[in-house]
mmCIF file of C-alpha atoms in Angstrom:
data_model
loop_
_atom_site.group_PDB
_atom_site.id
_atom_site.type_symbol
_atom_site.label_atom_id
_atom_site.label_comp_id
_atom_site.label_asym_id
_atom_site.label_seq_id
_atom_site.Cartn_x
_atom_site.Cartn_y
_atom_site.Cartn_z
ATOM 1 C CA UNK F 1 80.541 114.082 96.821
ATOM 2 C CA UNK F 2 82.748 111.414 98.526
ATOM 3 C CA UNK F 3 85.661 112.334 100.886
ATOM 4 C CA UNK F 4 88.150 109.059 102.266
ATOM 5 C CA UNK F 5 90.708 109.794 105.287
ATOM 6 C CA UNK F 6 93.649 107.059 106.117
ATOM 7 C CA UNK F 7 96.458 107.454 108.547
ATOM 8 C CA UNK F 8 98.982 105.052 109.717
ATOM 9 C CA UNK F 9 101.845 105.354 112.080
ATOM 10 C CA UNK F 10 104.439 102.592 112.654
ATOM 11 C CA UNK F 11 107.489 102.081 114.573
ATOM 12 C CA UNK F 12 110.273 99.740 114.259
ATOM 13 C CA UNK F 13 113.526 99.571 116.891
ATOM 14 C CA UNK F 14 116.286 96.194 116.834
ATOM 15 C CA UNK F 15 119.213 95.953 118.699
ATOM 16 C CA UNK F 16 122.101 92.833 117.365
ATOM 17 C CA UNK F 17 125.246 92.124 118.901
ATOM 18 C CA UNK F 18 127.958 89.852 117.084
ATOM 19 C CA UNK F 19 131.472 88.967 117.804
ATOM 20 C CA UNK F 20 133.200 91.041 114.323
ATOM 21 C CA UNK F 21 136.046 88.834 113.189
ATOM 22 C CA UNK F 22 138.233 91.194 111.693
ATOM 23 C CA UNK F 23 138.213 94.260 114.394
ATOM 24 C CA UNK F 24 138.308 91.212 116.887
ATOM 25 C CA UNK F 25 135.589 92.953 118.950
ATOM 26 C CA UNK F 26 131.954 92.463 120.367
ATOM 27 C CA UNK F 27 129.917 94.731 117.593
ATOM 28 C CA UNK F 28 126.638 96.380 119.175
ATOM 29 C CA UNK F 29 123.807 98.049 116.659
ATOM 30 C CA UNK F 30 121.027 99.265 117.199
ATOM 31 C CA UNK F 31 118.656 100.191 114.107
ATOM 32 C CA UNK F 32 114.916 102.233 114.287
ATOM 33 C CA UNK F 33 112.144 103.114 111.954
ATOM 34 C CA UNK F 34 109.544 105.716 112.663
ATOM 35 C CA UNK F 35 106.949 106.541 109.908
ATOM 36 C CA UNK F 36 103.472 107.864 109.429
ATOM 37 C CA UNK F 37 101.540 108.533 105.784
ATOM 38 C CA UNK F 38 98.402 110.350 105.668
ATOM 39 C CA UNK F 39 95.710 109.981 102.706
ATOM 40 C CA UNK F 40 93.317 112.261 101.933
ATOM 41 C CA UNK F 41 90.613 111.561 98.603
ATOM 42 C CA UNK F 42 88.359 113.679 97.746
ATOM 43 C CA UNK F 43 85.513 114.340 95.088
ATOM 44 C CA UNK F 44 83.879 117.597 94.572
ATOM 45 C CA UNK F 45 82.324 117.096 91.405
ATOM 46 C CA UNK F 46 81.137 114.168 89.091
ATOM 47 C CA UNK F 47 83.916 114.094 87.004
ATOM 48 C CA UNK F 48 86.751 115.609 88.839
ATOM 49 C CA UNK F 49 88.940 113.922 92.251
ATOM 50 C CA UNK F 50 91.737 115.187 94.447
ATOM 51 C CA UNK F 51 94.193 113.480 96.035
ATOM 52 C CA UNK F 52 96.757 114.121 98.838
ATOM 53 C CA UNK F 53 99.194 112.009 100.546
ATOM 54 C CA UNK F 54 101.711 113.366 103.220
ATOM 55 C CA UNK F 55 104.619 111.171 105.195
ATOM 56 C CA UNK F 56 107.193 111.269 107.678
ATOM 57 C CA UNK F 57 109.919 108.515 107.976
ATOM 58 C CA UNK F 58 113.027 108.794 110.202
ATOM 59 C CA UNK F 59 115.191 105.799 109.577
ATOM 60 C CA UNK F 60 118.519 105.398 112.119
ATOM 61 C CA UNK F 61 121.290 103.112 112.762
ATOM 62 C CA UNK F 62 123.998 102.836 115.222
ATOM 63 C CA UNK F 63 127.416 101.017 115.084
ATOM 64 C CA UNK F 64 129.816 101.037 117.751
ATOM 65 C CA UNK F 65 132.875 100.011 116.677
ATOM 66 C CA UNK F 66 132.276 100.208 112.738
ATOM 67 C CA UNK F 67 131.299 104.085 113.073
ATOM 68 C CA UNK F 68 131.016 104.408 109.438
ATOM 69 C CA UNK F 69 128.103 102.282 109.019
ATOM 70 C CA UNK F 70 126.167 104.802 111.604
ATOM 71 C CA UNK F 71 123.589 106.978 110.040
ATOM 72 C CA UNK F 72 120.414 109.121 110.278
ATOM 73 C CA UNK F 73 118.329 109.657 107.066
ATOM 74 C CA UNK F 74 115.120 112.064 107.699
ATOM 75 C CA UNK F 75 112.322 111.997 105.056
ATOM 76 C CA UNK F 76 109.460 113.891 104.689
ATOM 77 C CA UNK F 77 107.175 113.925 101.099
ATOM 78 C CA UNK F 78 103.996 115.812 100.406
ATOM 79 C CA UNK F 79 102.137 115.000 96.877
ATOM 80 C CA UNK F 80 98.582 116.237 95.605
ATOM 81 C CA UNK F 81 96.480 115.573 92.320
ATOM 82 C CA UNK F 82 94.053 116.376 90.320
ATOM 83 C CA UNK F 83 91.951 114.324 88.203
ATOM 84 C CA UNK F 84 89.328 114.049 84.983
ATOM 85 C CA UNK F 85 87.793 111.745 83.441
ATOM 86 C CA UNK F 86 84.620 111.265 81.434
ATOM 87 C CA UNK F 87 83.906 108.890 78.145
ATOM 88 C CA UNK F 88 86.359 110.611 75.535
ATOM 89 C CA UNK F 89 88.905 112.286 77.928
ATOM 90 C CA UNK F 90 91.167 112.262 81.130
ATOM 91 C CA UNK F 91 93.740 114.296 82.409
ATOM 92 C CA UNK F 92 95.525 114.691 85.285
ATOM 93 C CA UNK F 93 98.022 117.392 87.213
ATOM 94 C CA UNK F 94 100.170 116.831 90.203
ATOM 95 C CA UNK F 95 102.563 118.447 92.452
ATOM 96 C CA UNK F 96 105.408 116.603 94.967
ATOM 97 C CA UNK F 97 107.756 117.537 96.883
ATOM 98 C CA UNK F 98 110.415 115.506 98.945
ATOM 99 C CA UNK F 99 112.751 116.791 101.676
ATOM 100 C CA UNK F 100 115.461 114.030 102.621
ATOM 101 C CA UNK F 101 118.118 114.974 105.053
ATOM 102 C CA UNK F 102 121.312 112.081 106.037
ATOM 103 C CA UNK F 103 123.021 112.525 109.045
ATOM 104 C CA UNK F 104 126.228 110.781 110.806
ATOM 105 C CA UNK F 105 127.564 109.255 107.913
ATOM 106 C CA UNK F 106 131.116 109.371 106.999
ATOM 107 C CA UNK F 107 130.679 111.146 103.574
ATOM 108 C CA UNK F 108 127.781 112.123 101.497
ATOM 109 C CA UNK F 109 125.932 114.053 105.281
ATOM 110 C CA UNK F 110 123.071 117.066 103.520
ATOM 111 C CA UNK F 111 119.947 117.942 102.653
ATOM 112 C CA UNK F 112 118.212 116.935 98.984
ATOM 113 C CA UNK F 113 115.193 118.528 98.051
ATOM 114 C CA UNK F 114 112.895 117.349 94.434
ATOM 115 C CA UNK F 115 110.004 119.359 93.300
ATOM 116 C CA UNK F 116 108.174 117.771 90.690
ATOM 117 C CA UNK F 117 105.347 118.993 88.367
ATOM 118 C CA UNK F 118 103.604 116.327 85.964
ATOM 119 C CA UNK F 119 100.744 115.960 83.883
ATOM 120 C CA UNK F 120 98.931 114.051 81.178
ATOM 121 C CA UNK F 121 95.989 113.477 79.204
ATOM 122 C CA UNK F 122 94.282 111.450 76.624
ATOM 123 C CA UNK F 123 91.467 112.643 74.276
ATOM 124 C CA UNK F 124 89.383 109.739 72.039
ATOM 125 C CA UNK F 125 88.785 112.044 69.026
ATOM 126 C CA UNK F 126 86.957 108.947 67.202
ATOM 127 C CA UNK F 127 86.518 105.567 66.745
ATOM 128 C CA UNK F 128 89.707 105.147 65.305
ATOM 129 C CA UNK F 129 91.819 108.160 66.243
ATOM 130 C CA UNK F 130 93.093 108.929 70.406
ATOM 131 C CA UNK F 131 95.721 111.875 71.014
ATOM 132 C CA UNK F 132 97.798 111.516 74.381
ATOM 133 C CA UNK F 133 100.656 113.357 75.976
ATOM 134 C CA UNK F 134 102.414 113.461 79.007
ATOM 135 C CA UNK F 135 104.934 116.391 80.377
ATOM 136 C CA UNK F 136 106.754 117.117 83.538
ATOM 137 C CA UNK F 137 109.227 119.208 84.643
ATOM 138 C CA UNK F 138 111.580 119.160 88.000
ATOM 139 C CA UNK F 139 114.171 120.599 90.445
ATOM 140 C CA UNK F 140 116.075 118.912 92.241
ATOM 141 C CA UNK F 141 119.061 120.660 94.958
ATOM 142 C CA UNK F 142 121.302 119.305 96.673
ATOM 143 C CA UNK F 143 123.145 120.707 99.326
ATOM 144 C CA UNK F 144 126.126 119.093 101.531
ATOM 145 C CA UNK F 145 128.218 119.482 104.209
ATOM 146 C CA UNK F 146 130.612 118.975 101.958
ATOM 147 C CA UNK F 147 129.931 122.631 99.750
ATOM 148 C CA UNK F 148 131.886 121.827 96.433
ATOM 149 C CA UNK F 149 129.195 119.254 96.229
ATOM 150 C CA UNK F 150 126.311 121.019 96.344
ATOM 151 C CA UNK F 151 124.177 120.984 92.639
ATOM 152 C CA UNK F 152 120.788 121.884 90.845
ATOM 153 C CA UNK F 153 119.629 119.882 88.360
ATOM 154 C CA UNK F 154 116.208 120.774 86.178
ATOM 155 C CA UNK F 155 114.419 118.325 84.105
ATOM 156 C CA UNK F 156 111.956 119.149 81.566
ATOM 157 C CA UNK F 157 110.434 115.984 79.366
ATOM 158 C CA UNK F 158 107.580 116.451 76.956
ATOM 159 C CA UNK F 159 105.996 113.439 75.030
ATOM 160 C CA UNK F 160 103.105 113.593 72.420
ATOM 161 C CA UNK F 161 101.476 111.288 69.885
ATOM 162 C CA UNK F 162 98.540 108.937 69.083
ATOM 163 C CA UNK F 163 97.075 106.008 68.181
ATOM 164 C CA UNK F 164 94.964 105.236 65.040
ATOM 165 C CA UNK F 165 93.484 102.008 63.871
ATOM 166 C CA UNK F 166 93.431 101.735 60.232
ATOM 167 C CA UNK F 167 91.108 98.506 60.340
ATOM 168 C CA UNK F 168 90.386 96.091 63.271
ATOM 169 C CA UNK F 169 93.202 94.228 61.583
ATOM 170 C CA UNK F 170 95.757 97.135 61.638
ATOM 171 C CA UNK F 171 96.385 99.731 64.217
ATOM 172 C CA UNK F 172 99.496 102.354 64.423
ATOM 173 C CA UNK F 173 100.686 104.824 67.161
ATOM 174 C CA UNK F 174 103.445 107.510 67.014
ATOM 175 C CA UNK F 175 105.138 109.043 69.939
ATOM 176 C CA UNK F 176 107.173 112.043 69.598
ATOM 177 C CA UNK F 177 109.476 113.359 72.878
ATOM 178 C CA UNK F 178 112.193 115.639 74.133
ATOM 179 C CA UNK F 179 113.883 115.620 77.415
ATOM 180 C CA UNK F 180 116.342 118.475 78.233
ATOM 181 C CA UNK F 181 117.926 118.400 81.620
ATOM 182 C CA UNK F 182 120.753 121.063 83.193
ATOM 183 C CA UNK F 183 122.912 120.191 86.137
ATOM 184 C CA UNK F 184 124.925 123.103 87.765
ATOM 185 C CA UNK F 185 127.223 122.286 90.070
ATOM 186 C CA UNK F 186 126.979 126.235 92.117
ATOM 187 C CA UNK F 187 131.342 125.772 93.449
ATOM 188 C CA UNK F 188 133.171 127.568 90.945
ATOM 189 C CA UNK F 189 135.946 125.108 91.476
ATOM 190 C CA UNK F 190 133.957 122.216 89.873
ATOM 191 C CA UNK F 191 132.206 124.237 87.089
ATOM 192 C CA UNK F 192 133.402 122.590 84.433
ATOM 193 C CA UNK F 193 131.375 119.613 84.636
ATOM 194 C CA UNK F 194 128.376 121.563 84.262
ATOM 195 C CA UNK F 195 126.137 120.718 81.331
ATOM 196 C CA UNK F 196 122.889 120.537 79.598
ATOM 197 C CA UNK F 197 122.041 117.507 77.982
ATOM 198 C CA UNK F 198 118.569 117.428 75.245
ATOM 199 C CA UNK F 199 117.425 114.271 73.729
ATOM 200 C CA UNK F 200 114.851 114.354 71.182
ATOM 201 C CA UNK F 201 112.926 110.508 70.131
ATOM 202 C CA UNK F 202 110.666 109.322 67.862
ATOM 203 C CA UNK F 203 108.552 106.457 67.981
ATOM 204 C CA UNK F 204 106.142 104.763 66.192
ATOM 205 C CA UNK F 205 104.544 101.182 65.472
ATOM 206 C CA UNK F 206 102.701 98.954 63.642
ATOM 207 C CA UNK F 207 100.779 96.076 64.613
ATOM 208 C CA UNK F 208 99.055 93.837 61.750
ATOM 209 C CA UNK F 209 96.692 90.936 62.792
ATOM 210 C CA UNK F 210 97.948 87.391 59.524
ATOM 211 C CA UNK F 211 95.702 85.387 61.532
ATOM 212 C CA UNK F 212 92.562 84.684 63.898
ATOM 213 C CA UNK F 213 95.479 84.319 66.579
ATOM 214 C CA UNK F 214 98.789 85.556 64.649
ATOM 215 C CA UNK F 215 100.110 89.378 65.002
ATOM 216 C CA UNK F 216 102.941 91.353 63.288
ATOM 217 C CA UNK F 217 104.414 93.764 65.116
ATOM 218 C CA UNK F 218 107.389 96.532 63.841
ATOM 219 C CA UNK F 219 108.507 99.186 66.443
ATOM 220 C CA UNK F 220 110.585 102.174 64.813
ATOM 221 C CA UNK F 221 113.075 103.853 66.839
ATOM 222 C CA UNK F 222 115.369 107.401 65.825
ATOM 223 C CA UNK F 223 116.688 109.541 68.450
ATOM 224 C CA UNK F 224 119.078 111.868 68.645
ATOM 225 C CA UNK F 225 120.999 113.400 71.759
ATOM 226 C CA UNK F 226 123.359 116.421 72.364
ATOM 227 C CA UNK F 227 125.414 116.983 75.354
ATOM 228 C CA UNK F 228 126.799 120.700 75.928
ATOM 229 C CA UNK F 229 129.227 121.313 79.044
#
């Protein structure tokens, strides 16, 4: 069993002052940086390790005559993992989440908050043949001062496939995905731009070996996408 701790703070202030041409004015800013991560690592058993990573960051900046420059963006992220691994196999499953808040700006002032879910693995099944596949899914919501604005959009992607080598002269993978993601805007008064777009892909390749130090390759593309509002 092995356990690591890191930690780091840091913090960042600047104030300029220039002469602005066109508001024919002395322009005073003023622009700070506070941040701290934490790292935590951690391995209970031979084959398994956990991960967690945490941060603040508070970024600010002041204008006095251009006021629309001025603005306060608060972020704070929190992450964990999970991983396996032995000869053959490895997976892995994580969680993050990520709070960012803006402040004093002209337009765009709210809070935006992502959850995402991923995972993936890889299994050698033989000397020749390896499965993989990867997923995740996601929420994102936004909310503004501004209310028409506010929105959810989910994400779900899935990808699966393989590789197999044929000879040590000739090896081929194929990939098959499908993405689907829904944004909602939640004022009825902008509605109609809601929609749910699903893309499904498949890939595959081919990679042939003429010469001591010549290769072939072909990559094979067909997707297809529909858009419904």
């Amino acid at each position: 069993r092995r356990t690591l701790v890191e930690a780091d703070l840091s913090k960042f202030a600047m104030d300029q002052s220039t002469f602005d041409k066109q508001l024919r004015g002395q322009e005073r800013a003023s622009f700070g940086r506070n941040s701290g991560t934490i790292h935590l690592q951690h391995g209970p058993y031979r084959k398994f390790f956990l991960t967690m990573d945490g941060s603040l960051v508070r970024n600010e900046r002041a204008y006095v005559l251009r006021k629309n420059y001025t603005s306060l963006a608060k972020t704070r992220q929190l992450s964990s993992g999970v991983t396996y691994s032995d000869t053959t196999t490895r997976a892995y499953l994580g969680f993050t989440v990520n709070r960012s808040r803006n402040e004093r700006q002209s337009s765009g002032n709210g809070l935006i908050l992502n959850r995402l879910l991923n995972a993936n693995g890889y299994r050698k099944i033989s000397e020749r043949l390896a499965l993989n596949a990867i997923a995740s899914a996601s929420l994102q919501t936004s909310k503004y001062a501004d209310e028409r604005s506010d929105q959810d959009v989910a994400r779900a992607t899935v990808n699966v496939g393989g590789g197999y080598r044929v000879s040590p002269s000739c090896s081929t993978t194929v990939h098959f995905s499908t993405t689907r993601s829904h944004s909602v805007f939640l004022d009825p008064s902008a509605s109609s731009t809601n929609s749910v777009l699903t893309n499904y892909q498949l890939n595959a390749t081919l990679r042939v070996r003429l010469a001591a130090d010549f290769w072939v390759r072909q990559d094979y593309v067909l997707s297809a996408e529909y858009k419904i509002f």
